Short mmCIF file of C-alpha atoms in Angstrom, two decimals:
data_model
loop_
_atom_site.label_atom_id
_atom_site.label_comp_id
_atom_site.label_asym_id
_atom_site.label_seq_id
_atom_site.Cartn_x
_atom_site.Cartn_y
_atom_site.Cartn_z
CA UNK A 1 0.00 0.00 0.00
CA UNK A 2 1.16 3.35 -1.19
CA UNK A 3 2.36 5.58 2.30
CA UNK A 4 3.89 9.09 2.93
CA UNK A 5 7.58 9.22 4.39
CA UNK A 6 8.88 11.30 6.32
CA UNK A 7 12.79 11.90 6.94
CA UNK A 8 14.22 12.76 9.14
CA UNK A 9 12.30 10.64 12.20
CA UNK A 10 14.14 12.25 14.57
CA UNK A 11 16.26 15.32 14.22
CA UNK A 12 18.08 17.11 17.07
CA UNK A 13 19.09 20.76 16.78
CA UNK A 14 19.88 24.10 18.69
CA UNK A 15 18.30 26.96 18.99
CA UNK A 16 18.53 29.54 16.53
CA UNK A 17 19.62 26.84 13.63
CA UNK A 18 17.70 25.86 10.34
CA UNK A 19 15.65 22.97 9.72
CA UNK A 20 14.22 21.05 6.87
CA UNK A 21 11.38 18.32 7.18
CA UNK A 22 10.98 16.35 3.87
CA UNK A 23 8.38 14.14 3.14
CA UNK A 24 7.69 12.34 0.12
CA UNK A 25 3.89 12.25 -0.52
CA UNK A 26 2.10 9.53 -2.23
CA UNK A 27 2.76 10.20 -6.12
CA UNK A 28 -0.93 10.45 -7.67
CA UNK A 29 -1.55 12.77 -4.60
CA UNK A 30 -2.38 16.74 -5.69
CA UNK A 31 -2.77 18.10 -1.90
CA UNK A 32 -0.03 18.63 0.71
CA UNK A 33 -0.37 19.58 4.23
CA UNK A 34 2.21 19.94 7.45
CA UNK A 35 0.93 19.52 10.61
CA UNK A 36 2.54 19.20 14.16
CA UNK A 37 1.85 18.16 17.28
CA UNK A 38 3.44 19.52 20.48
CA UNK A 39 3.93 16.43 22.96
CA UNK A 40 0.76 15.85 24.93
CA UNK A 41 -1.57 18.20 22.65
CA UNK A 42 -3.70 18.27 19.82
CA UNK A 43 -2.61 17.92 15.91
CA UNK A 44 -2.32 21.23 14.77
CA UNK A 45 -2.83 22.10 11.21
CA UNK A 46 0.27 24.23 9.79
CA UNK A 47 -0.03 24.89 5.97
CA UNK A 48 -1.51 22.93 2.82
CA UNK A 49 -0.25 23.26 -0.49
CA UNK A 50 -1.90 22.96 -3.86
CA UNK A 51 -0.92 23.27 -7.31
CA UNK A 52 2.82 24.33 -6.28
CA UNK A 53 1.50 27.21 -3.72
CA UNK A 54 0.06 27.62 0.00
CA UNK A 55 -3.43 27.16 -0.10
CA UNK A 56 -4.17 28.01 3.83
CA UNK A 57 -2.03 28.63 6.32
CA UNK A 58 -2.74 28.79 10.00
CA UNK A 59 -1.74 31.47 12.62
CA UNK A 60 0.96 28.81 13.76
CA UNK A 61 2.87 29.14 10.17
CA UNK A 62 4.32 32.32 10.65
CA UNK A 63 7.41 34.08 8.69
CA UNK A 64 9.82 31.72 10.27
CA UNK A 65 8.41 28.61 8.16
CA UNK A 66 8.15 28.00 4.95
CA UNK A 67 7.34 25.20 1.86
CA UNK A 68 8.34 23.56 -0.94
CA UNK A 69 8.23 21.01 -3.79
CA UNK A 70 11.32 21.61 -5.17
CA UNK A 71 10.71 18.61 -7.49
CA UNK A 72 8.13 15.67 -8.60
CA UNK A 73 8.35 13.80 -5.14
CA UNK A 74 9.71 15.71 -2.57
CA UNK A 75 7.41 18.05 0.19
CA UNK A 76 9.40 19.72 2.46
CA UNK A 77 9.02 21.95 5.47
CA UNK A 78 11.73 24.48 6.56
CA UNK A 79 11.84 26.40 9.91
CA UNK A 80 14.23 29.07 9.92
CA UNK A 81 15.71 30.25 13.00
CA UNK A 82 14.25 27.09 15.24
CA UNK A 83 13.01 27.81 19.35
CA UNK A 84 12.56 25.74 21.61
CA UNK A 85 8.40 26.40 21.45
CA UNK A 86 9.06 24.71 17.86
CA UNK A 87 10.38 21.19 19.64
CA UNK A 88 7.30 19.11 18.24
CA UNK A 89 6.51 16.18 15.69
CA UNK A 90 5.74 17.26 12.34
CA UNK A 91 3.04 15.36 10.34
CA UNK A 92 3.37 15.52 6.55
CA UNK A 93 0.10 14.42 5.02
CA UNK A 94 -1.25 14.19 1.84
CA UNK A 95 -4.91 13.99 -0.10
CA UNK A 96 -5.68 12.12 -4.05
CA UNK A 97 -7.54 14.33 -6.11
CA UNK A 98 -10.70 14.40 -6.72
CA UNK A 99 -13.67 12.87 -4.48
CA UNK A 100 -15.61 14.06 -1.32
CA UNK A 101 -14.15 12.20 0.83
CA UNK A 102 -11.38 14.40 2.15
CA UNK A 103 -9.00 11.80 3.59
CA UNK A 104 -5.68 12.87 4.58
CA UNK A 105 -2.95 10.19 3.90
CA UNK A 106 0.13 10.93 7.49
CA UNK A 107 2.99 10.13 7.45
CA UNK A 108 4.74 8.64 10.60
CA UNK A 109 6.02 11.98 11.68
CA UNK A 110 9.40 13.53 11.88
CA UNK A 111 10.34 14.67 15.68
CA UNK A 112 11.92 17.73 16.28
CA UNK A 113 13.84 18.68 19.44
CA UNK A 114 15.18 21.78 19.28
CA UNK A 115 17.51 22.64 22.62
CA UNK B 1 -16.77 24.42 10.71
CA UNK B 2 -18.64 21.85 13.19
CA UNK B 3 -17.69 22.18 16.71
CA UNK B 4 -17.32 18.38 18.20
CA UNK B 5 -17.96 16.82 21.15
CA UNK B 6 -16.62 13.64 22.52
CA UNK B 7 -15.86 12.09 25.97
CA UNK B 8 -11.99 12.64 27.00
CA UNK B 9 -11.28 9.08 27.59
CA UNK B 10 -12.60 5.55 27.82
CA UNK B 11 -11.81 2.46 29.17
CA UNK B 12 -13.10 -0.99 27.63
CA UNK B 13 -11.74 -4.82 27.67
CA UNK B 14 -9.96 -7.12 25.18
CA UNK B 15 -13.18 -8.37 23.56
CA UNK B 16 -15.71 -5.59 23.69
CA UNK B 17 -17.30 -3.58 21.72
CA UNK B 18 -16.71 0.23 22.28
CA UNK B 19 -19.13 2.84 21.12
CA UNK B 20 -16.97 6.37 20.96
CA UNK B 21 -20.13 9.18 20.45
CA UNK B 22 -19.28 12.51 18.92
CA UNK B 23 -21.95 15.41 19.37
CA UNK B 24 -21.85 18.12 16.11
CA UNK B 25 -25.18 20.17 17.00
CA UNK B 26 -23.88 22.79 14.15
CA UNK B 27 -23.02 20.19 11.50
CA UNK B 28 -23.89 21.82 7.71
CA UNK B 29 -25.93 20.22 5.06
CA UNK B 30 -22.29 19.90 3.26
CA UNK B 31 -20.24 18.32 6.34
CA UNK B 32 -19.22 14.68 6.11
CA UNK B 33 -18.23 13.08 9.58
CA UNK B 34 -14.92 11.83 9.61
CA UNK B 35 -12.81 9.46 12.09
CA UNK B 36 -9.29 9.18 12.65
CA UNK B 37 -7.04 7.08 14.98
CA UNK B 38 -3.93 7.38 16.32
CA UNK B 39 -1.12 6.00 18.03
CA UNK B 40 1.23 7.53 20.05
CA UNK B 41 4.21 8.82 18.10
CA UNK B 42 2.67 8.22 14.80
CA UNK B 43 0.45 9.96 12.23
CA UNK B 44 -3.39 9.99 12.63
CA UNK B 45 -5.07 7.38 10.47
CA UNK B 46 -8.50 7.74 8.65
CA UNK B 47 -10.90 5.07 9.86
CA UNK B 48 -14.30 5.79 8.32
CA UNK B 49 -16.37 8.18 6.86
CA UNK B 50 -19.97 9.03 6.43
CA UNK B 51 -22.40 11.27 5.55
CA UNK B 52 -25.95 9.62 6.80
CA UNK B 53 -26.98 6.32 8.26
CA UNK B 54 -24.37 3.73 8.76
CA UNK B 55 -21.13 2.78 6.76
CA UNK B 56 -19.09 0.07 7.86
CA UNK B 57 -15.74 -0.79 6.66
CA UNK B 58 -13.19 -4.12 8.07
CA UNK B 59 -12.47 -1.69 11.13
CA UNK B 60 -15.30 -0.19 12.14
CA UNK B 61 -18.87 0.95 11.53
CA UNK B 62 -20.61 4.50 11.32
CA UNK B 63 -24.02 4.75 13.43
CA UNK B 64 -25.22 8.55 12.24
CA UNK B 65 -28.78 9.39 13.21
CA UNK B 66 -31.36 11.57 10.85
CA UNK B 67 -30.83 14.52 12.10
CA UNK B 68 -26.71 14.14 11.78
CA UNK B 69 -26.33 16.11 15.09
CA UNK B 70 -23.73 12.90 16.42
CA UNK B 71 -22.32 9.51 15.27
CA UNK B 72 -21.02 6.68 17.03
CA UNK B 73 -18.19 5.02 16.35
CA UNK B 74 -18.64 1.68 16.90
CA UNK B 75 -14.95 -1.16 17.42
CA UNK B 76 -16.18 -4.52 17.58
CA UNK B 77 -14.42 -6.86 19.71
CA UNK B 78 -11.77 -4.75 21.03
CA UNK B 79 -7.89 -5.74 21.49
CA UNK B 80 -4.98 -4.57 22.99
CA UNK B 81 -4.05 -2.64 20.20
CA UNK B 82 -6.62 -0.97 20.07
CA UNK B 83 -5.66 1.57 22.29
CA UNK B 84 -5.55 4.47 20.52
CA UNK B 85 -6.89 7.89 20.28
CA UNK B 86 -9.50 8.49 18.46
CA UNK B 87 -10.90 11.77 16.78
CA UNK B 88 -14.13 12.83 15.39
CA UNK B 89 -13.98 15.76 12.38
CA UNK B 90 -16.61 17.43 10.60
CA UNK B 91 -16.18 19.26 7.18
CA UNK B 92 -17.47 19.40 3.89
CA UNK B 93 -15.84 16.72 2.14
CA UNK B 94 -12.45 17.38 0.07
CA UNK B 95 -12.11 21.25 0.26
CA UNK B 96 -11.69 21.45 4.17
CA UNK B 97 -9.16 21.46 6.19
CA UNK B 98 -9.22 18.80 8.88
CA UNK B 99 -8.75 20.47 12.27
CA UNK B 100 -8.28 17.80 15.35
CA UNK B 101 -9.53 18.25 18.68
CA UNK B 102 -8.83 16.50 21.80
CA UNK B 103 -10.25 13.40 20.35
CA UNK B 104 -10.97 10.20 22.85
CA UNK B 105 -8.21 8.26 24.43
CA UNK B 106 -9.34 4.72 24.23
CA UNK B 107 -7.60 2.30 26.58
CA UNK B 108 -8.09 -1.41 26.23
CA UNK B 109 -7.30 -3.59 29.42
CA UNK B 110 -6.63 -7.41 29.23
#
């Protein structure tokens, strides 16, 4: 069965430092999303991404973050200048076209420590 | 969108059946009701969907009542692994965005 990856599943960084999330969506899929989920709270929706731009973003997604498919496959999810308030997992997810049904296709999550 | 309801935990037995029951008094004429699972330290997972009456798939079934104010999600025969937490989103279909809640921790006991 098709999935979404993410990589990496665990990254540890300082404060201050750059980050990339990259996720690899399923291939017939038109509809991107990031999510994350602080440890012991609710999935939060970050961004989604349609037709190679941001289609909604939430308060959370803020000038530090940012997207991009920088190619056929690839989904990724860059935080600039990480804090520790950023320390999270990161849900890549991704939707087929077409169809009512709305399902979101996660990934397993990249976790992100920042220190 | 929908505001949802559902209790903040339950507790049920290897070899159950567990009836989670979401409450979406605002639900539009658009909104499909939509379930997800999750494990700790992974992705949520889509379970079932539905728009009226009941849908059952090789997980679970859909109970949705007339007026499509709640739905029950219904786990037959509950195992270990089941332990999970489960959320309930409402939204019209493919051109929402699915926002999580709390959702229900399930807990199955030997």
């Amino acid at each position: 069965e098709p999935e979404v990856t993410q990589t990496p599943s665990h990254q540890v960084t300082q404060m201050g430092q750059e980050v990339i999330l990259r996720c690899v969506p399923i291939s017939n899929h038109l509809y991107f999303y990031w999510y994350r989920q602080i440890l012991g709270q609710k999935v939060e929706f970050l961004v989604s991404f349609y037709n190679n731009e941001i289609s909604e973003k939430s308060e959370i997604f803020d000038d530090q973050f940012s997207v991009e498919r920088p190619d056929g496959s690839n989904f990724t999810l860059k935080i600039r200048s990480t804090k520790l308030e950023d320390s999270a997992m990161y849900f890549c997810a991704s939707r087929p076209p077409g169809g009512d049904t709305g399902e979101l296709f996660f990934g397993e999550g990249s976790r992100l420590t920042v220190l | 969108l929908a505001k949802t309801t559902q209790p903040i935990s339950m507790d049920s037995y290897e070899g159950q059946e567990v009836n989670i029951t979401c409450s979406h008094n605002n639900i539009a004429t658009n909104d499909y009701i939509t379930w997800y699972q999750q494990f700790p330290s992974q992705g949520p997972r889509f379970i079932i969907q539905g728009y009226k009456t009941k849908v059952t798939n090789e997980v679970a079934s859909l109970f949705i009542p007339a007026d499509r104010k709640s739905s029950t999600l219904s786990l037959p025969r509950v195992s270990l692994s089941d332990t999970a937490v489960y959320y309930c989103l409402v939204g019209d279909g493919g051109s929402y965005i699915p926002t999580f809640g709390r959702g229900t921790s399930l807990i199955v006991h030997p």
